[in-house]
mmCIF file of C-alpha atoms in Angstrom:
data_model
loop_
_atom_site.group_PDB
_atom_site.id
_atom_site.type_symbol
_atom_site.label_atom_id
_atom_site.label_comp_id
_atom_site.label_asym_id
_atom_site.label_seq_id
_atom_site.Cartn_x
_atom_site.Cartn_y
_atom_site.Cartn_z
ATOM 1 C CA UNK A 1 99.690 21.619 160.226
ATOM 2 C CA UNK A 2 98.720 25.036 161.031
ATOM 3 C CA UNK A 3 94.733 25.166 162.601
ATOM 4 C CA UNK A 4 92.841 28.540 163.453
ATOM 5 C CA UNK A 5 89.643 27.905 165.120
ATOM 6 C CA UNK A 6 86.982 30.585 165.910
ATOM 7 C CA UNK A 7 84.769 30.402 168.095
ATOM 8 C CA UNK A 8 82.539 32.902 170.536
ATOM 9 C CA UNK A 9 80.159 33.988 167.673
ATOM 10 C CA UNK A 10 76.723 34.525 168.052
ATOM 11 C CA UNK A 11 73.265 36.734 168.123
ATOM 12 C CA UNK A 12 73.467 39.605 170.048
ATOM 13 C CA UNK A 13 71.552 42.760 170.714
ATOM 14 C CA UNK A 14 72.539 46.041 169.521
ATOM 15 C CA UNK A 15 74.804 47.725 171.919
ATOM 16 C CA UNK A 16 75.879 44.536 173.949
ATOM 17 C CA UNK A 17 79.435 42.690 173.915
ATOM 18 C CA UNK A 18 80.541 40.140 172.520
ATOM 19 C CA UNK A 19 84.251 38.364 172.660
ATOM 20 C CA UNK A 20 85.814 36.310 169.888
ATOM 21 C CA UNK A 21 88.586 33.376 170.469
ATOM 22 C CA UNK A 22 90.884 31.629 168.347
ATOM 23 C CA UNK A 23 92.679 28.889 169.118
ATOM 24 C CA UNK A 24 95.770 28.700 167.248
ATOM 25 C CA UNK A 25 97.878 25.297 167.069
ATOM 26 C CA UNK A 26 100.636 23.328 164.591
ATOM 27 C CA UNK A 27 102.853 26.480 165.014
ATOM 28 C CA UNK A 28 104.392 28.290 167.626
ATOM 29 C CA UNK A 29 101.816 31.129 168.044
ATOM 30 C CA UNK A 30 104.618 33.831 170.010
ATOM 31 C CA UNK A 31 106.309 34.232 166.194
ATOM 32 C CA UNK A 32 103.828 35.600 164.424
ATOM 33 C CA UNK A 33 101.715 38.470 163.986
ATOM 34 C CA UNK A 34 97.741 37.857 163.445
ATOM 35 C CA UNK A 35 94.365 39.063 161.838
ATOM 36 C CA UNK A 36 90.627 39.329 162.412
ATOM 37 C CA UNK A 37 89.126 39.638 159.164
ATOM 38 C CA UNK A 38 85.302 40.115 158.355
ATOM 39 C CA UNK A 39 83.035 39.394 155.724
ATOM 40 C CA UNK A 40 79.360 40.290 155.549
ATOM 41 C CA UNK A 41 76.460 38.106 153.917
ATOM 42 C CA UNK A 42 77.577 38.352 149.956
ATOM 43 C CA UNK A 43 79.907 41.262 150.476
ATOM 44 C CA UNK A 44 83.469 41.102 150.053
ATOM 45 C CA UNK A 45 86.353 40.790 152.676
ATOM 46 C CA UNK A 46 86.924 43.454 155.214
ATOM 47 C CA UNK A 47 90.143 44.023 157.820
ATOM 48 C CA UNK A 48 89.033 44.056 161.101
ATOM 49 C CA UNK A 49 92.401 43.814 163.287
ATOM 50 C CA UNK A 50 95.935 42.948 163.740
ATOM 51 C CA UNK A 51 98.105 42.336 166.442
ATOM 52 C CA UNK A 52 102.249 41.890 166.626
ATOM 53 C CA UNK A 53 103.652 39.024 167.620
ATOM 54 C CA UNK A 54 104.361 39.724 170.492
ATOM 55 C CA UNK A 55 101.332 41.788 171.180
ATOM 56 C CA UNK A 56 102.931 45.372 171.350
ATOM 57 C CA UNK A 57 101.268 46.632 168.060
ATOM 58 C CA UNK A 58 97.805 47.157 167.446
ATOM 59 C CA UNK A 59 96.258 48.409 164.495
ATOM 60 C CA UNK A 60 92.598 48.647 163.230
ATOM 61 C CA UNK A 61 90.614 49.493 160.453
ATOM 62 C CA UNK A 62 87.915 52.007 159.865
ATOM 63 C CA UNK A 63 86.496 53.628 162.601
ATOM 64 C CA UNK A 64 86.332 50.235 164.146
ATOM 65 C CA UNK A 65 89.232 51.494 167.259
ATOM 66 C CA UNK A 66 87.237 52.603 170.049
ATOM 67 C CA UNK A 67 84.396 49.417 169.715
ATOM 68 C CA UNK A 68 86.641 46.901 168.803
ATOM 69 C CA UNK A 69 89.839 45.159 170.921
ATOM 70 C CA UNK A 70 92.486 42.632 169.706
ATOM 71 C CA UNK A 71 94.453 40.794 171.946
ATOM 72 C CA UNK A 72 96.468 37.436 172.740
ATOM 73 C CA UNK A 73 97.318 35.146 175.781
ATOM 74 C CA UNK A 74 100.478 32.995 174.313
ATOM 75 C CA UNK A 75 100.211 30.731 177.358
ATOM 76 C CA UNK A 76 96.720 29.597 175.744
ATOM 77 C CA UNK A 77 97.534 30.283 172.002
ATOM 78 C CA UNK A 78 94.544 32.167 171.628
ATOM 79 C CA UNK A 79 93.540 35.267 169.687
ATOM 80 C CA UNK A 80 91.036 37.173 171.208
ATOM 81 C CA UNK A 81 88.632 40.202 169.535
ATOM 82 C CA UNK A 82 86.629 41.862 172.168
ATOM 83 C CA UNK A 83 83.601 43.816 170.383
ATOM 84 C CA UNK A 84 81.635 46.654 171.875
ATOM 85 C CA UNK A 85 78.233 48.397 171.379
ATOM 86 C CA UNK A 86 77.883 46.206 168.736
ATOM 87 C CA UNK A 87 75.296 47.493 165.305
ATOM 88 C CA UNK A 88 73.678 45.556 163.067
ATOM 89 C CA UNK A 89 76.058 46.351 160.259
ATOM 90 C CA UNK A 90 78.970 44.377 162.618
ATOM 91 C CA UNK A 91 76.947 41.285 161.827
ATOM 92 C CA UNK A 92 79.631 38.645 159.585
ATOM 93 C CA UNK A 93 81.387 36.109 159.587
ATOM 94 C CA UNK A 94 84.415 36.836 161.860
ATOM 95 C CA UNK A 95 87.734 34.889 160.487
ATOM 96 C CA UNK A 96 90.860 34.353 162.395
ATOM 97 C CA UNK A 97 94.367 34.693 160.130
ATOM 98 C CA UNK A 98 98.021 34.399 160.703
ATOM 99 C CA UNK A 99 100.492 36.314 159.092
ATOM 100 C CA UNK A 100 103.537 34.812 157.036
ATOM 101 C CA UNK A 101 106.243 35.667 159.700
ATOM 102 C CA UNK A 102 107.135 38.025 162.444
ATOM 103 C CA UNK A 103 107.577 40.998 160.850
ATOM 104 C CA UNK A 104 105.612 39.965 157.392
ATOM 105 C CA UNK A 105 101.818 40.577 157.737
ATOM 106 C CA UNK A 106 100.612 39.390 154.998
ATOM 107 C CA UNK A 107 97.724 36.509 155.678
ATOM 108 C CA UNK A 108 99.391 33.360 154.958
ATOM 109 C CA UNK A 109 96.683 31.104 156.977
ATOM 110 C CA UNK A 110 92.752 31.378 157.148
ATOM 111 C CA UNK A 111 90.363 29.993 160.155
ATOM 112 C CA UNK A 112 86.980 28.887 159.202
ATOM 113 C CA UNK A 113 85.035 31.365 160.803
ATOM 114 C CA UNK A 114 82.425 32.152 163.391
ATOM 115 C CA UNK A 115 79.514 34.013 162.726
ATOM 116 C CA UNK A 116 78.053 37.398 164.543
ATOM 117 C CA UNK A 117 74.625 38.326 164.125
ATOM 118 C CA UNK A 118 73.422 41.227 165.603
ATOM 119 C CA UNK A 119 69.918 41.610 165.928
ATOM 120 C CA UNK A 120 67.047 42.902 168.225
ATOM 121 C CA UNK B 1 94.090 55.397 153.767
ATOM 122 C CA UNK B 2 94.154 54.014 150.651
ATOM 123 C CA UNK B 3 91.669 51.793 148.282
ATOM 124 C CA UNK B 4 92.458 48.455 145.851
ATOM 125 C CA UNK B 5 90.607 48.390 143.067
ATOM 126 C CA UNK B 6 89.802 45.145 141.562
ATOM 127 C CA UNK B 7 87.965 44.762 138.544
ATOM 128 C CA UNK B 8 84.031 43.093 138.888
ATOM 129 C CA UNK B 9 84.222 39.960 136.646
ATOM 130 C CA UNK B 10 86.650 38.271 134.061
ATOM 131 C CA UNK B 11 85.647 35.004 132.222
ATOM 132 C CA UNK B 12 87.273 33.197 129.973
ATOM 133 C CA UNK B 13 87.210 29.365 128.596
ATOM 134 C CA UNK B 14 89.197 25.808 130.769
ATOM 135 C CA UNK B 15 92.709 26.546 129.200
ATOM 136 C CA UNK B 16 92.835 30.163 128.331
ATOM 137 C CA UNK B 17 94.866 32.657 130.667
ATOM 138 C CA UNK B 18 93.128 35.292 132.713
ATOM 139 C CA UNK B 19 94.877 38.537 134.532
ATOM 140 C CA UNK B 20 93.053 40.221 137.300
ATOM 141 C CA UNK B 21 94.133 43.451 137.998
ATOM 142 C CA UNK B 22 94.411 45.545 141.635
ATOM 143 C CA UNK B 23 95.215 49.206 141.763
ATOM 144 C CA UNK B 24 96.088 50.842 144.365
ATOM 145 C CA UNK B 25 95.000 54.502 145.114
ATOM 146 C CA UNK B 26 97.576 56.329 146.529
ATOM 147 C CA UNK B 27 100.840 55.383 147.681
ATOM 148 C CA UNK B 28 103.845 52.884 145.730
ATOM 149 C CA UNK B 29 102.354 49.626 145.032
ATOM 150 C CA UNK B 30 105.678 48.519 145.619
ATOM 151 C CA UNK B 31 106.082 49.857 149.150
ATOM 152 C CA UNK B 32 104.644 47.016 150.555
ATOM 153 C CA UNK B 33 103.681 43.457 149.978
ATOM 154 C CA UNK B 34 100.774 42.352 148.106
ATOM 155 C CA UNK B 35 98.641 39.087 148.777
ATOM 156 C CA UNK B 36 96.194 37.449 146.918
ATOM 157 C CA UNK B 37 92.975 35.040 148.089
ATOM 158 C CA UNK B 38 90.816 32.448 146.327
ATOM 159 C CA UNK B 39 87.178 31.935 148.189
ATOM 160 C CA UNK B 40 85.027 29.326 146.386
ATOM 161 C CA UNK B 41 81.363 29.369 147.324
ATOM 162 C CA UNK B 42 80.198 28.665 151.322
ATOM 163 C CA UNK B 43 84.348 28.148 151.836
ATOM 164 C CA UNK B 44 86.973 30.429 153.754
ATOM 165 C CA UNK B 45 89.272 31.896 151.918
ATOM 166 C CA UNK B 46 92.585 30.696 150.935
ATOM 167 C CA UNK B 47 96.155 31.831 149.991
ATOM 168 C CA UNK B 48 97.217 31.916 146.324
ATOM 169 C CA UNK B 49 99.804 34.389 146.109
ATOM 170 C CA UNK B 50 102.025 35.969 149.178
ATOM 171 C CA UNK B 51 104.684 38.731 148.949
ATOM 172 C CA UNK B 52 103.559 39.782 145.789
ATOM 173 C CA UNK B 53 105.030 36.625 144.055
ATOM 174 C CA UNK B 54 105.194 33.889 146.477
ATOM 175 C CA UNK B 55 103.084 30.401 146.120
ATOM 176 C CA UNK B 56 102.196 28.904 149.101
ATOM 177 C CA UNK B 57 103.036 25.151 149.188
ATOM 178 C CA UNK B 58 100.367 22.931 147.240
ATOM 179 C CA UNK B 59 99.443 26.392 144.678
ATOM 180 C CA UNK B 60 99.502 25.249 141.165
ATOM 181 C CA UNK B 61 102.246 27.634 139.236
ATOM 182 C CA UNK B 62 99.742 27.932 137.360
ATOM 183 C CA UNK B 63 98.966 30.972 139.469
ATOM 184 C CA UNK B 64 101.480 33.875 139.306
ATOM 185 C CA UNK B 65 101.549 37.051 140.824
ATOM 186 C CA UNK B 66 103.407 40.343 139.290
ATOM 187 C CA UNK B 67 103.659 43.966 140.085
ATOM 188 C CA UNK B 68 103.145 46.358 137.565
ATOM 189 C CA UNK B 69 104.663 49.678 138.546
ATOM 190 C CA UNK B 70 103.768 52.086 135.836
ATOM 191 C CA UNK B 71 99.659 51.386 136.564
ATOM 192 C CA UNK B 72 100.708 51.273 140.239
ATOM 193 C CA UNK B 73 98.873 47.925 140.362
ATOM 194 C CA UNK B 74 99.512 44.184 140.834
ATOM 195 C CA UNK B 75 98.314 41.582 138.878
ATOM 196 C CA UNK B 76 97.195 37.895 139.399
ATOM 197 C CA UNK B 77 97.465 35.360 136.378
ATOM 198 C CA UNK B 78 95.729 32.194 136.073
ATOM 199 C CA UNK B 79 96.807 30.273 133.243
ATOM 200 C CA UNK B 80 95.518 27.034 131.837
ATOM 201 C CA UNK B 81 92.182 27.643 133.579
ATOM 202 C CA UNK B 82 90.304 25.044 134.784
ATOM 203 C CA UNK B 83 86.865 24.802 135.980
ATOM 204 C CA UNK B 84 87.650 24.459 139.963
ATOM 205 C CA UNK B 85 89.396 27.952 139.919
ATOM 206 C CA UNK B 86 85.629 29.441 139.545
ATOM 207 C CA UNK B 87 85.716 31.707 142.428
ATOM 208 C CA UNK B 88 86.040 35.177 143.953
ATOM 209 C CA UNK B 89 89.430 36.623 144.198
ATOM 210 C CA UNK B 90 90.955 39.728 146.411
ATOM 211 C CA UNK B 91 93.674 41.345 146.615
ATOM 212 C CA UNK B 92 95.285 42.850 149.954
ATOM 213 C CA UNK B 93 98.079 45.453 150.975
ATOM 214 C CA UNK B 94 98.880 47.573 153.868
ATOM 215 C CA UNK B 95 100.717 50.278 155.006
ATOM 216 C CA UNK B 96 101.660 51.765 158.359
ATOM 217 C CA UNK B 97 97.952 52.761 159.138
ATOM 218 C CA UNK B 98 96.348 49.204 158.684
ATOM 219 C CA UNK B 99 95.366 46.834 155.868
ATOM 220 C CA UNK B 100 93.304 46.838 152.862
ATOM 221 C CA UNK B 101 91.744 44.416 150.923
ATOM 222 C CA UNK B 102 90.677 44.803 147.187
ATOM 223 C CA UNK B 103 86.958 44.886 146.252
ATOM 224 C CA UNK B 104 87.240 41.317 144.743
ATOM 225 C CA UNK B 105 86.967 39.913 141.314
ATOM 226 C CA UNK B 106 84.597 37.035 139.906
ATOM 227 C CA UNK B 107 86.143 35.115 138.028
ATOM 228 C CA UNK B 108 83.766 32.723 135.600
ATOM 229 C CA UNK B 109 84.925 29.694 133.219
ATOM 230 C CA UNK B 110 83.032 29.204 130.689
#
């Protein structure tokens, strides 16, 4: 079955890096396009990122482009989300999606999550 | 780009029917494919409704998802309710800048 896994989260300092993984497995990861989604403590669900298939496309929301970096190694099945001068408002819990099929974004498939805090 | 609108809170008593509604700002609701998410308390969140209609295997039909193009909206209806669908629901769309998720609905059985 299909399993997203997070991992990488943490606290941080404002302004420092920090880089996201998930491991993807139970489907063959090169096919589809994925997601980094955010949600922060009792707010609602936020789109952080998505990626193509086959890694060509890039798209971000907000004013998020510029801090924030999506990217994938197929040979490892991992999603990556490299974050930048990170604020205090970045702090949430960082979940890893797929989409339904190559060319059909929608989120079909969650990850649990991994949690960013960013604090001084 | 553009905003989903979801409405706060619907309630209703285990059995009744509930429809929450997601509007979309600017642009054809119909242009591109809507999703919908369940996320109980402390959980992830989970598919309910993909490609504006679609149930993901192991979805109740009790869950159905419509488009409503004269309110440029789509709806999500949960019928025969039953206390385990307590939980926040969101909407989500996209277009050729990014994605966008709805502001999320709580949805309360009585």
């Amino acid at each position: 079955q299909v399993q997203l896994v997070e991992s990488g989260g943490g606290v941080v300092q404002p302004g420092r890096s920090l880089r996201l993984s998930c491991a993807a497995s139970g489907f063959i990861f090169s096919n589809y396009a994925m997601h980094w989604v955010r949600q922060a403590p009792g707010k609602g669900l936020e789109w952080v990122a998505l990626i193509s298939h086959d890694g060509t496309i890039k798209n971000y929301g907000g004013s998020l482009k510029g801090r924030f970096a999506i990217s994938r190694d197929t040979s490892k099945n991992t999603l990556y989300l490299q974050m930048n001068s990170l604020r205090p408002e970045d702090s949430a819990l960082y979940y890893c999606a797929r989409a339904r099929g190559t060319y059909s974004p929608g989120i079909l498939y969650w990850g649990r999550g991994t949690l960013v805090a960013v604090s001084s | 780009n553009f905003m989903l609108t979801q409405p706060h809170s619907v309630s209703d008593s285990p059995g009744k029917t509930v429809t929450i509604s997601c509007t979309r700002s600017s642009g054809n609701i119909a242009s591109n494919y809507v999703q919908w998410f369940q996320q109980r308390p402390g959980s992830p969140p989970t598919t309910v409704i993909y490609e504006d209609n679609q149930r993901p295997s192991g979805v109740p039909d009790r869950f159905s998802g419509s488009i409503v193009s004269s309110s440029n909206s789509a709806s999500l209806t949960i019928s025969g309710l039953k206390t385990e669908d307590e939980a926040d629901y969101y909407c989500q769309s996209y277009d050729s800048d990014g994605h966008v998720f709805g502001t999320g609905t709580k949805v309360t059985v009585l």
